[in-house]
XYZ file of C-alpha atoms in Angstrom:
385
model
C 0.037 0.019 0.034
C 2.987 2.327 0.417
C 3.304 2.664 -3.383
C -0.321 3.735 -4.160
C -0.773 7.155 -5.601
C -4.111 8.024 -4.093
C -4.214 9.901 -0.758
C -7.319 7.886 0.346
C -9.444 4.939 -0.478
C -13.164 5.387 -1.226
C -15.230 2.821 0.600
C -18.592 1.954 -0.896
C -21.011 -0.997 -0.612
C -24.098 -2.183 -2.444
C -27.364 -2.352 -0.545
C -30.261 -4.653 -1.372
C -32.542 -2.413 0.752
C -32.220 0.733 -1.279
C -35.751 1.945 -0.364
C -34.824 1.663 3.437
C -31.548 3.635 2.790
C -33.402 6.419 1.080
C -36.009 6.443 3.779
C -33.355 6.788 6.512
C -31.562 9.531 4.631
C -34.760 11.604 3.901
C -35.457 14.827 5.750
C -38.356 13.345 7.698
C -36.927 9.919 8.506
C -39.537 7.853 10.477
C -39.119 5.967 13.650
C -38.046 2.354 13.055
C -39.178 -0.579 15.231
C -37.636 -3.798 16.215
C -40.547 -6.161 16.701
C -40.679 -9.893 17.662
C -43.536 -12.059 19.116
C -43.981 -14.767 21.661
C -44.448 -18.345 20.425
C -47.995 -18.263 21.672
C -48.872 -15.661 18.947
C -47.172 -17.764 16.173
C -49.463 -19.588 13.759
C -49.616 -23.294 14.553
C -46.912 -22.723 17.120
C -47.303 -26.061 18.707
C -46.069 -27.858 15.607
C -44.149 -25.201 13.671
C -40.786 -24.472 15.285
C -39.263 -22.651 12.218
C -38.434 -18.929 12.718
C -39.518 -18.829 16.351
C -36.533 -16.698 17.306
C -36.097 -13.662 15.029
C -36.350 -9.885 15.054
C -37.991 -7.820 12.280
C -37.081 -4.265 11.444
C -40.234 -2.367 10.668
C -40.742 0.971 8.961
C -44.256 2.352 8.935
C -44.937 0.509 5.692
C -42.370 -2.323 5.239
C -40.914 -5.142 7.173
C -37.294 -6.706 6.946
C -36.218 -9.939 8.613
C -32.862 -9.436 10.417
C -30.553 -12.346 10.048
C -26.927 -12.997 10.963
C -24.803 -14.222 8.195
C -21.475 -15.905 8.896
C -18.582 -15.485 6.423
C -15.480 -17.410 5.941
C -13.793 -14.258 4.882
C -13.509 -11.625 7.698
C -14.462 -8.111 6.892
C -12.059 -5.326 7.827
C -12.954 -1.696 8.113
C -9.988 0.385 7.083
C -8.942 4.012 7.795
C -6.592 5.707 5.314
C -3.758 7.736 6.920
C -4.244 11.476 7.241
C -0.498 12.074 6.673
C 0.297 12.446 10.371
C 1.144 8.876 11.119
C 4.157 8.406 13.308
C 6.429 5.251 13.395
C 5.834 4.880 17.125
C 1.945 4.752 16.339
C 2.396 1.652 14.067
C 3.678 -1.781 14.880
C 5.643 -3.300 11.933
C 7.429 -6.568 11.647
C 10.516 -6.634 9.483
C 9.945 -3.213 8.007
C 12.468 -0.830 6.523
C 13.134 2.203 8.722
C 12.993 4.323 5.532
C 9.439 3.163 4.711
C 7.010 5.885 3.723
C 4.127 6.054 6.175
C 2.058 8.667 4.424
C -0.002 6.127 2.439
C -0.593 3.802 5.429
C -3.957 2.107 5.733
C -5.042 0.956 9.271
C -7.675 -1.642 10.204
C -9.922 -0.194 12.856
C -12.471 -3.046 13.062
C -12.859 -6.627 12.027
C -16.118 -8.621 11.811
C -16.558 -12.316 10.957
C -20.273 -12.026 10.426
C -22.784 -9.456 9.200
C -26.529 -8.626 9.689
C -28.622 -8.780 6.615
C -32.132 -7.423 6.007
C -34.108 -10.122 4.217
C -37.529 -9.872 2.606
C -39.019 -13.299 1.522
C -40.600 -13.538 -1.872
C -43.965 -14.024 -0.405
C -43.592 -10.757 1.815
C -44.993 -10.367 5.247
C -48.515 -10.498 6.508
C -50.219 -9.921 9.811
C -53.123 -12.220 9.072
C -51.683 -15.445 10.709
C -50.764 -13.546 13.793
C -53.970 -11.736 14.122
C -55.907 -14.930 13.593
C -53.931 -16.601 16.335
C -54.442 -13.720 18.765
C -58.154 -12.755 18.448
C -61.159 -14.612 19.674
C -63.531 -15.782 17.064
C -66.985 -14.134 16.917
C -69.717 -16.404 15.937
C -72.811 -14.313 16.793
C -74.596 -13.317 19.964
C -71.976 -10.879 21.220
C -72.786 -7.255 20.873
C -73.388 -4.026 22.644
C -75.065 -5.782 25.515
C -71.674 -7.178 26.820
C -70.788 -6.395 30.395
C -68.348 -3.597 30.814
C -68.003 0.154 30.105
C -68.544 1.948 26.835
C -65.426 2.390 24.769
C -64.974 5.692 23.030
C -63.553 5.773 19.477
C -60.229 6.996 20.649
C -60.120 4.191 23.256
C -60.962 1.639 20.451
C -58.211 2.959 18.330
C -55.817 2.590 21.324
C -56.943 -0.954 21.752
C -56.130 -1.746 18.103
C -52.713 -0.127 18.192
C -51.896 -2.203 21.355
C -52.715 -5.411 19.572
C -50.466 -4.300 16.704
C -47.505 -3.955 19.074
C -47.398 -7.640 19.424
C -47.526 -8.402 15.701
C -43.944 -8.421 14.172
C -44.756 -6.527 10.949
C -45.151 -2.887 10.010
C -48.061 -0.796 11.002
C -49.504 -0.615 7.491
C -49.322 -4.362 7.101
C -50.988 -4.711 10.437
C -53.860 -2.482 9.261
C -54.112 -4.457 6.012
C -54.371 -7.788 7.947
C -56.866 -6.301 10.418
C -59.146 -5.278 7.364
C -58.568 -8.603 5.604
C -60.043 -10.646 8.547
C -62.753 -8.137 9.228
C -61.567 -7.749 12.833
C -63.377 -5.370 15.090
C -63.389 -3.993 18.719
C -66.256 -4.795 21.007
C -68.542 -1.850 22.102
C -67.986 -2.781 25.719
C -65.055 -4.067 27.774
C -63.708 -4.467 31.271
C -61.151 -1.813 32.285
C -58.595 -4.453 33.154
C -59.006 -6.467 29.990
C -56.128 -7.243 27.772
C -56.319 -5.388 24.503
C -56.595 -8.533 22.319
C -59.523 -9.752 24.428
C -61.532 -6.703 23.529
C -61.245 -7.646 19.835
C -62.963 -10.257 17.759
C -62.456 -11.797 14.344
C -65.769 -13.110 12.823
C -66.192 -16.644 11.728
C -66.858 -17.369 8.037
C -70.569 -18.127 8.930
C -70.871 -14.868 10.935
C -69.406 -12.821 8.011
C -71.794 -14.621 5.552
C -74.821 -13.708 7.725
C -73.905 -10.139 7.902
C -73.310 -9.908 4.212
C -76.719 -11.457 3.457
C -78.337 -8.750 5.544
C -76.465 -6.151 3.878
C -77.355 -7.431 0.356
C -81.066 -7.781 1.399
C -81.181 -4.330 2.908
C -79.395 -2.730 -0.192
C -82.028 -4.300 -2.537
C -84.996 -3.176 -0.379
C -83.692 0.353 -0.056
C -82.440 0.662 -3.634
C -78.818 1.235 -2.680
C -76.301 0.576 -5.523
C -73.361 -1.024 -3.647
C -70.959 -0.243 -6.558
C -71.725 3.362 -6.437
C -71.053 5.840 -3.553
C -73.445 5.496 -0.679
C -73.759 6.625 2.889
C -72.628 3.972 5.248
C -75.219 5.103 7.847
C -77.993 4.535 5.200
C -76.758 0.983 4.599
C -76.715 0.328 8.302
C -80.304 1.522 8.664
C -81.319 -0.844 5.782
C -80.198 -3.944 7.755
C -82.050 -2.965 10.925
C -85.599 -4.268 11.587
C -87.963 -1.547 12.872
C -87.947 -1.673 16.668
C -85.802 -4.761 16.836
C -82.442 -5.099 18.505
C -79.286 -4.824 16.383
C -78.640 -8.244 14.783
C -74.929 -7.813 15.201
C -72.496 -5.078 16.318
C -72.207 -2.093 14.045
C -68.477 -2.481 14.346
C -68.700 -5.874 12.595
C -70.940 -4.432 9.903
C -68.385 -1.664 9.137
C -65.502 -4.075 9.267
C -67.250 -6.130 6.449
C -68.103 -3.050 4.365
C -64.423 -1.828 4.818
C -63.230 -5.159 3.643
C -64.982 -5.149 0.274
C -64.673 -1.487 -0.378
C -62.475 0.093 -3.076
C -58.836 0.297 -2.111
C -58.835 3.963 -1.141
C -61.604 3.140 1.367
C -58.996 1.688 3.677
C -57.912 5.198 4.543
C -61.142 5.756 6.331
C -59.858 4.368 9.651
C -60.307 1.065 11.542
C -62.874 2.002 14.088
C -66.647 2.002 13.564
C -67.973 5.418 12.966
C -64.862 6.419 10.903
C -66.556 5.522 7.558
C -69.013 8.010 6.129
C -69.098 7.288 2.490
C -68.180 4.007 0.722
C -68.224 2.331 -2.700
C -67.831 -1.450 -2.985
C -65.267 -2.784 -5.426
C -67.121 -5.395 -7.522
C -64.136 -7.667 -8.280
C -62.829 -7.458 -4.719
C -66.295 -8.155 -3.136
C -67.113 -10.962 -5.623
C -63.897 -12.823 -4.731
C -64.516 -12.265 -0.965
C -68.030 -13.551 -1.059
C -67.067 -16.684 -2.963
C -64.198 -17.507 -0.603
C -66.364 -16.703 2.522
C -69.152 -18.881 1.428
C -66.862 -21.733 0.602
C -65.050 -21.447 3.965
C -68.423 -21.409 5.719
C -69.893 -24.437 3.949
C -66.836 -26.530 3.128
C -63.891 -25.574 5.505
C -62.059 -28.930 4.952
C -61.831 -31.871 2.664
C -64.233 -33.874 4.630
C -66.900 -31.306 4.176
C -66.462 -30.755 0.394
C -69.532 -29.660 -1.539
C -70.464 -29.974 -5.177
C -68.841 -27.487 -7.543
C -72.065 -26.511 -9.321
C -73.838 -26.187 -6.009
C -71.072 -23.772 -4.858
C -71.152 -21.646 -8.010
C -74.914 -21.323 -7.858
C -74.868 -20.307 -4.216
C -72.112 -17.868 -4.877
C -74.156 -16.142 -7.547
C -77.222 -15.967 -5.163
C -75.091 -14.050 -2.700
C -74.316 -11.294 -5.122
C -76.401 -8.456 -6.710
C -78.175 -9.743 -9.863
C -75.923 -7.540 -12.076
C -72.910 -9.151 -10.697
C -73.825 -12.803 -11.309
C -71.907 -13.079 -14.526
C -68.649 -12.308 -12.560
C -68.586 -15.745 -10.871
C -65.813 -18.075 -11.940
C -63.434 -20.232 -10.074
C -60.548 -18.281 -11.738
C -61.725 -15.181 -9.734
C -60.778 -16.816 -6.406
C -57.416 -16.406 -4.765
C -54.694 -18.829 -5.940
C -54.582 -21.908 -3.729
C -57.701 -20.926 -1.790
C -59.540 -24.142 -2.860
C -58.977 -27.660 -3.915
C -60.875 -30.413 -5.776
C -60.960 -33.807 -4.020
C -62.466 -35.162 -7.328
C -63.855 -33.687 -10.503
C -67.169 -32.717 -9.022
C -66.412 -31.300 -5.469
C -64.610 -28.369 -3.933
C -63.424 -27.374 -0.463
C -61.582 -24.282 1.119
C -57.945 -24.111 1.998
C -57.151 -21.847 4.925
C -54.185 -19.482 5.298
C -51.936 -21.961 7.090
C -52.411 -24.813 4.575
C -52.221 -22.356 1.755
C -48.807 -21.221 3.030
C -47.605 -24.821 3.209
C -48.733 -25.441 -0.386
C -46.842 -22.386 -1.638
C -43.783 -23.373 0.444
C -43.637 -26.868 -0.931
C -44.018 -25.555 -4.568
C -41.334 -22.938 -4.073
C -38.950 -25.498 -2.428
C -39.376 -27.981 -5.287
C -38.971 -25.312 -8.061
C -36.016 -23.575 -6.675
C -33.836 -26.521 -5.321
C -31.406 -26.325 -8.209
C -31.294 -22.548 -8.145
C -30.572 -22.585 -4.405
C -27.697 -25.041 -4.875
C -26.085 -22.694 -7.378
C -26.338 -19.784 -5.081
C -24.710 -21.637 -2.114
C -22.652 -19.481 0.262
C -20.212 -22.381 0.570
C -17.360 -21.334 -1.776
C -15.742 -24.823 -1.454
C -18.943 -26.321 -3.068
C -18.864 -23.708 -5.780
C -15.166 -24.516 -6.695
C -15.851 -28.271 -6.511
C -18.741 -27.939 -8.965
C -16.607 -25.912 -11.354
C -13.973 -28.488 -11.199
C -16.423 -31.238 -12.113
C -17.706 -29.298 -15.045
C -14.170 -28.843 -16.468
C -13.540 -32.620 -16.128
């Protein structure tokens, strides 16, 4: 290094997380969170021991898995000389007394492993965690529950406390909350844990609410695919003088689930939604999957394919019936035990299906990208022979 012409060495590195680097260097850099979860909140934690111990780095919108990567080649961080290096400051073995110290480079740190930010191809989702944390609502629980009334701000606080135990970003938590139609009970005990104040409706409960919504919209002449007042739709599902058939929070959670994408900006608490417009494609898919989950949740309860398609149509506005087709359902959300029947595949089994397909398809590619350089050289030698 004593013969180099440059006064300093520029140190650069490539970053796979360019978006994160730009976010951190912005004028209004957000607060980052390190989030993990207990095994009790992991989906199928009793049998799935993979990835129990990990930490995620979360921005407001993105999640990155932090993992330690060992390297056979140590990494040295170097500091170029500022021109003031003295011989007494540097230990040299067998060096010439006349050696020029101006261009000296000194190692100031050594690391045999690094931390990488990893984002899996399937991305991150809060759905499985929320499903494991929240109690299932199957009807019969409403505003008559024992406890004190929760104000909107208190409900918002309850939801945020639930999100604290979900190891993904806030935006992904909100998306998962909306996807499973989660809601906060109108009443709760003061000392109750946040997650116990919340519910996620069963498929049958969601289907019953949707049937009332559809019937009310038809009777009141409300076009669901056009902008309407949410309060008008709520009034359409109520019977005169009768008690509420289900909590309004659940009603709004289902309306929010099938709304156009920009409807998600209307908050997560009942009362936040004023106007809404239902997305036909989004709603059609949701109704089909919800009906199938309610009526055929497993292979043993599979129903006829024709029966399913006809029932799916009957749960949609008349003008939407032509939208029904199996191709409109989410990939891997259903399976056929035979040529005439069909059943629903839940999120956990769906993940396993995707994982197996990915493993089979990428085995060869993974071998080529092995971190073991001994294997890489060995493979090259075999190819030459």
